[in-house]
Amino acid sequence: YDSHGIVRVGNNVDFDHVLPKYAFFPPECELKLPEDVCLVKSSVYSAGSSKSQKELAELAHEFLKHIDVLTFDEEEALKLKLKHCDEQDPQLIKSYLNDLKVFISFWKKNPGEERLFNSQKFLLGMNKDGEQSWYEPHQLFLDKPYLKTDLSKLPDTEMVPLSGEYKNKLPDNEVDDFVGFMKAVGVKFELNVIEAPIYFNQEYLSLLEDSSRVSQYERSKDYTIEGLEGYLEKPSIPISRLIWNALIN
């Protein structure tokens, strides 16, 4: 069903048929609706007051839920804002900053819901040409003027720095929450220790030779720092500090 525009929806202007993923039930609480949101026409899932009519309406409602029609709520409103972020010019305009405050407020009220932001291109970073562009959180790193991380000293990294303009535009008392939000959604602020295949370890063959240390209870795991080999090719004090902090943390 979700490959056809079968859901009858309407807004303040007219009615149309759209795919289920673009249709919403009306919000259950007071919520400002964006102009382009499509609400399911009430007559689609409610009709009459007789028992049979109520049963039919309930079945219609359940069917719409089954094909992924959702209730428009704060989370869905947030998703719409995120979806349209990178359609704007890459500038810290007032409407975008207001949306950003909504994102931070939602995150503070709903810890653990960072997943909504992880793969969204809604943050500004400085590209290789020194211009602001839109990026997903994992493509960015934090350093001055927010934190002294030394990540800007990493050689040949594909990541770009988070725009410093946020610090200039946000009130001082909101910067700490902003930085916390950046960390939570995946903007890098330190090197990460990750699990690695054990056979990549230089001592792997030696371990195999010493079969006396192998048992049915063994756990063959190894760990590394993402990008470590490249960083070691161009050693420096800041890189050494980054690696050390990754190990002790």
CSV table of C-alpha atoms in Angstrom, one decimal:
chain,number,residue,atom,x,y,z
A,1,TYR,CA,0.0,0.0,0.0
A,2,ASP,CA,2.8,2.5,0.8
A,3,SER,CA,3.8,2.6,-2.9
A,4,HIS,CA,0.5,4.4,-3.8
A,5,GLY,CA,-0.9,7.8,-2.9
A,6,ILE,CA,-3.9,6.4,-1.1
A,7,VAL,CA,-4.2,8.6,2.0
A,8,ARG,CA,-6.6,11.5,1.7
A,9,VAL,CA,-5.1,14.5,3.4
A,10,GLY,CA,-5.8,18.2,3.7
A,11,ASN,CA,-4.3,21.4,4.9
A,12,ASN,CA,-5.7,24.9,5.3
A,13,VAL,CA,-6.1,25.2,1.5
A,14,ASP,CA,-7.2,22.0,-0.2
A,15,PHE,CA,-7.2,18.2,-0.2
A,16,ASP,CA,-5.0,15.7,-2.0
A,17,HIS,CA,-3.8,12.0,-1.9
A,18,VAL,CA,-0.3,11.3,-0.7
A,19,LEU,CA,1.9,8.4,0.4
A,20,PRO,CA,1.3,7.2,3.9
A,21,LYS,CA,4.8,8.3,5.0
A,22,TYR,CA,3.8,11.9,4.2
A,23,ALA,CA,0.5,11.8,6.1
A,24,PHE,CA,-0.2,12.4,9.8
A,25,PHE,CA,-3.0,12.2,12.3
A,26,PRO,CA,-3.7,15.5,14.0
A,27,PRO,CA,-1.6,16.2,17.1
A,28,GLU,CA,-3.1,15.1,20.4
A,29,CYS,CA,-2.0,18.3,22.1
A,30,GLU,CA,-1.7,21.9,21.1
A,31,LEU,CA,1.1,22.2,18.6
A,32,LYS,CA,1.9,24.7,15.9
A,33,LEU,CA,1.5,23.1,12.5
A,34,PRO,CA,3.9,23.9,9.6
A,35,GLU,CA,2.2,25.1,6.5
A,36,ASP,CA,3.2,22.0,4.5
A,37,VAL,CA,2.2,19.3,6.9
A,38,CYS,CA,-0.5,17.0,5.6
A,39,LEU,CA,-3.1,15.8,8.0
A,40,VAL,CA,-5.4,12.8,7.3
A,41,LYS,CA,-8.9,14.0,6.6
A,42,SER,CA,-11.0,13.1,9.6
A,43,SER,CA,-13.8,11.6,7.4
A,44,VAL,CA,-11.3,8.9,6.3
A,45,TYR,CA,-11.2,7.2,9.7
A,46,SER,CA,-14.3,8.6,11.5
A,47,ALA,CA,-17.9,8.4,10.5
A,48,GLY,CA,-21.3,8.4,12.3
A,49,SER,CA,-22.2,7.4,15.8
A,50,SER,CA,-23.7,3.9,15.4
A,51,LYS,CA,-21.8,0.9,16.7
A,52,SER,CA,-21.1,-0.4,13.1
A,53,GLN,CA,-19.8,3.0,12.0
A,54,LYS,CA,-17.6,3.3,15.1
A,55,GLU,CA,-16.2,-0.2,14.4
A,56,LEU,CA,-15.5,0.7,10.8
A,57,ALA,CA,-13.8,3.9,11.9
A,58,GLU,CA,-11.6,2.0,14.4
A,59,LEU,CA,-10.6,-0.5,11.6
A,60,ALA,CA,-9.8,2.4,9.3
A,61,HIS,CA,-7.6,4.1,12.0
A,62,GLU,CA,-5.8,0.8,12.7
A,63,PHE,CA,-5.2,0.3,9.0
A,64,LEU,CA,-3.7,3.8,8.6
A,65,LYS,CA,-1.4,3.1,11.5
A,66,HIS,CA,-0.4,-0.2,10.0
A,67,ILE,CA,0.7,1.5,6.8
A,68,ASP,CA,2.9,3.9,8.9
A,69,VAL,CA,0.7,7.0,9.2
A,70,LEU,CA,1.9,8.6,12.4
A,71,THR,CA,0.5,11.2,14.8
A,72,PHE,CA,2.0,14.6,14.3
A,73,ASP,CA,3.9,15.4,17.5
A,74,GLU,CA,6.9,17.3,18.7
A,75,GLU,CA,9.3,14.6,17.3
A,76,GLU,CA,7.7,14.7,13.9
A,77,ALA,CA,7.8,18.5,13.9
A,78,LEU,CA,11.5,18.3,14.7
A,79,LYS,CA,12.1,15.8,11.9
A,80,LEU,CA,10.6,18.2,9.4
A,81,LYS,CA,12.8,21.1,10.6
A,82,LEU,CA,15.9,18.9,10.3
A,83,LYS,CA,14.8,17.7,6.8
A,84,HIS,CA,14.8,21.3,5.5
A,85,CYS,CA,17.9,22.7,7.2
A,86,ASP,CA,20.3,22.1,4.4
A,87,GLU,CA,17.9,23.7,1.9
A,88,GLN,CA,18.8,27.1,3.4
A,89,ASP,CA,21.8,29.2,2.6
A,90,PRO,CA,24.7,28.1,4.9
A,91,GLN,CA,24.3,31.0,7.2
A,92,LEU,CA,23.4,31.4,10.9
A,93,ILE,CA,20.2,33.2,10.2
A,94,LYS,CA,17.7,33.9,13.0
A,95,SER,CA,15.1,31.2,12.0
A,96,TYR,CA,17.9,28.5,11.9
A,97,LEU,CA,19.2,29.5,15.3
A,98,ASN,CA,15.6,29.3,16.7
A,99,ASP,CA,15.3,25.8,15.2
A,100,LEU,CA,18.7,24.9,16.8
A,101,LYS,CA,17.4,25.9,20.2
A,102,VAL,CA,14.4,23.7,19.6
A,103,PHE,CA,16.7,20.8,18.8
A,104,ILE,CA,18.7,21.4,22.0
A,105,SER,CA,15.6,21.7,24.1
A,106,PHE,CA,14.2,18.4,22.7
A,107,TRP,CA,17.6,16.7,23.4
A,108,LYS,CA,17.6,17.9,27.0
A,109,LYS,CA,14.1,16.7,27.6
A,110,ASN,CA,14.7,13.4,25.8
A,111,PRO,CA,18.1,12.0,26.7
A,112,GLY,CA,19.0,9.1,24.5
A,113,GLU,CA,17.1,10.4,21.4
A,114,GLU,CA,20.3,11.6,19.7
A,115,ARG,CA,19.6,9.1,16.9
A,116,LEU,CA,17.2,11.7,15.4
A,117,PHE,CA,20.1,13.9,14.6
A,118,ASN,CA,23.0,11.5,13.9
A,119,SER,CA,22.5,11.3,10.1
A,120,GLN,CA,21.0,14.7,9.4
A,121,LYS,CA,22.9,17.4,7.6
A,122,PHE,CA,22.0,20.3,9.9
A,123,LEU,CA,25.3,21.7,11.2
A,124,LEU,CA,27.6,24.2,9.7
A,125,GLY,CA,31.3,23.5,9.3
A,126,MET,CA,34.2,25.2,7.6
A,127,ASN,CA,35.1,23.4,4.4
A,128,LYS,CA,38.6,23.2,2.9
A,129,ASP,CA,38.1,26.5,1.0
A,130,GLY,CA,37.3,28.3,4.3
A,131,GLU,CA,33.6,28.6,3.5
A,132,GLN,CA,30.6,27.4,5.5
A,133,SER,CA,28.7,24.3,4.3
A,134,TRP,CA,26.2,21.9,5.7
A,135,TYR,CA,27.4,18.7,7.3
A,136,GLU,CA,26.2,15.7,9.3
A,137,PRO,CA,27.6,15.6,12.9
A,138,HIS,CA,30.1,12.7,12.3
A,139,GLN,CA,31.7,14.8,9.6
A,140,LEU,CA,32.7,17.6,12.1
A,141,PHE,CA,35.0,18.0,15.0
A,142,LEU,CA,35.1,20.4,18.0
A,143,ASP,CA,38.1,22.5,18.7
A,144,LYS,CA,38.7,26.2,19.6
A,145,PRO,CA,36.8,28.4,20.2
A,146,TYR,CA,34.6,25.8,22.0
A,147,LEU,CA,37.2,23.3,23.5
A,148,LYS,CA,40.9,22.8,23.2
A,149,THR,CA,40.9,19.3,21.7
A,150,ASP,CA,43.8,19.6,19.2
A,151,LEU,CA,41.7,17.7,16.7
A,152,SER,CA,42.6,20.5,14.2
A,153,LYS,CA,46.2,19.2,14.3
A,154,LEU,CA,45.4,15.8,12.9
A,155,PRO,CA,47.0,15.2,9.5
A,156,ASP,CA,44.9,14.4,6.4
A,157,THR,CA,41.6,14.1,8.2
A,158,GLU,CA,38.4,14.1,6.2
A,159,MET,CA,36.6,15.9,9.0
A,160,VAL,CA,36.1,19.6,9.1
A,161,PRO,CA,35.8,22.0,12.1
A,162,LEU,CA,32.5,23.0,13.4
A,163,SER,CA,31.8,26.7,12.4
A,164,GLY,CA,33.0,29.1,15.1
A,165,GLU,CA,30.1,31.4,14.2
A,166,TYR,CA,27.8,29.5,16.7
A,167,LYS,CA,30.0,30.9,19.5
A,168,ASN,CA,29.5,34.4,18.2
A,169,LYS,CA,25.8,34.1,17.6
A,170,LEU,CA,24.6,32.2,20.7
A,171,PRO,CA,24.2,33.9,24.1
A,172,ASP,CA,27.1,33.0,26.4
A,173,ASN,CA,24.7,31.1,28.8
A,174,GLU,CA,23.7,28.8,26.0
A,175,VAL,CA,27.1,27.8,24.7
A,176,ASP,CA,27.7,25.0,27.2
A,177,ASP,CA,24.4,23.3,26.3
A,178,PHE,CA,25.3,23.7,22.6
A,179,VAL,CA,28.6,22.0,23.1
A,180,GLY,CA,27.0,19.2,25.1
A,181,PHE,CA,24.5,18.7,22.3
A,182,MET,CA,27.3,18.6,19.7
A,183,LYS,CA,29.1,15.9,21.7
A,184,ALA,CA,25.8,13.9,22.1
A,185,VAL,CA,24.9,13.9,18.4
A,186,GLY,CA,28.3,12.7,17.2
A,187,VAL,CA,30.5,15.7,16.6
A,188,LYS,CA,34.0,14.4,17.4
A,189,PHE,CA,35.8,15.9,20.4
A,190,GLU,CA,38.4,13.2,21.0
A,191,LEU,CA,39.9,10.2,19.3
A,192,ASN,CA,37.9,7.0,19.7
A,193,VAL,CA,39.1,3.6,20.7
A,194,ILE,CA,37.3,1.0,18.5
A,195,GLU,CA,37.2,-2.8,18.3
A,196,ALA,CA,39.5,-4.2,15.6
A,197,PRO,CA,39.9,-7.7,14.0
A,198,ILE,CA,42.6,-9.5,16.1
A,199,TYR,CA,44.3,-10.8,12.9
A,200,PHE,CA,45.4,-7.2,12.1
A,201,ASN,CA,47.6,-7.3,15.2
A,202,GLN,CA,51.3,-7.7,14.5
A,203,GLU,CA,51.5,-10.3,17.3
A,204,TYR,CA,48.6,-12.4,16.0
A,205,LEU,CA,50.8,-15.2,14.5
A,206,SER,CA,52.8,-15.4,17.7
A,207,LEU,CA,49.6,-16.0,19.6
A,208,LEU,CA,48.6,-18.8,17.3
A,209,GLU,CA,52.0,-20.5,17.7
A,210,ASP,CA,51.5,-20.6,21.5
A,211,SER,CA,48.5,-22.9,21.4
A,212,SER,CA,48.8,-23.5,25.2
A,213,ARG,CA,47.1,-20.1,25.7
A,214,VAL,CA,44.1,-21.0,23.7
A,215,SER,CA,40.9,-22.5,25.3
A,216,GLN,CA,37.2,-22.9,24.7
A,217,TYR,CA,36.6,-19.9,26.9
A,218,GLU,CA,38.8,-17.5,25.0
A,219,ARG,CA,37.6,-14.1,23.7
A,220,SER,CA,39.6,-13.0,20.7
A,221,LYS,CA,39.3,-9.2,20.7
A,222,ASP,CA,41.6,-6.4,19.9
A,223,TYR,CA,41.3,-2.6,19.9
A,224,THR,CA,42.8,0.3,18.1
A,225,ILE,CA,42.4,4.0,17.7
A,226,GLU,CA,40.6,5.0,14.5
A,227,GLY,CA,43.2,6.3,12.0
A,228,LEU,CA,46.1,5.6,14.3
A,229,GLU,CA,48.6,4.4,11.6
A,230,GLY,CA,48.2,7.7,9.7
A,231,TYR,CA,48.6,9.8,12.8
A,232,LEU,CA,51.9,8.0,13.8
A,233,GLU,CA,53.4,8.8,10.4
A,234,LYS,CA,53.4,12.5,11.4
A,235,PRO,CA,54.1,12.5,15.1
A,236,SER,CA,53.7,15.7,17.1
A,237,ILE,CA,53.1,16.7,20.7
A,238,PRO,CA,49.3,17.5,20.1
A,239,ILE,CA,48.9,14.1,18.4
A,240,SER,CA,50.7,12.3,21.2
A,241,ARG,CA,48.4,14.1,23.7
A,242,LEU,CA,45.3,13.0,21.7
A,243,ILE,CA,46.4,9.4,21.6
A,244,TRP,CA,47.3,9.4,25.3
A,245,ASN,CA,44.0,10.9,26.3
A,246,ALA,CA,42.2,8.3,24.2
A,247,LEU,CA,44.0,5.5,26.0
A,248,ILE,CA,43.4,6.8,29.5
A,249,ASN,CA,39.8,7.7,29.0
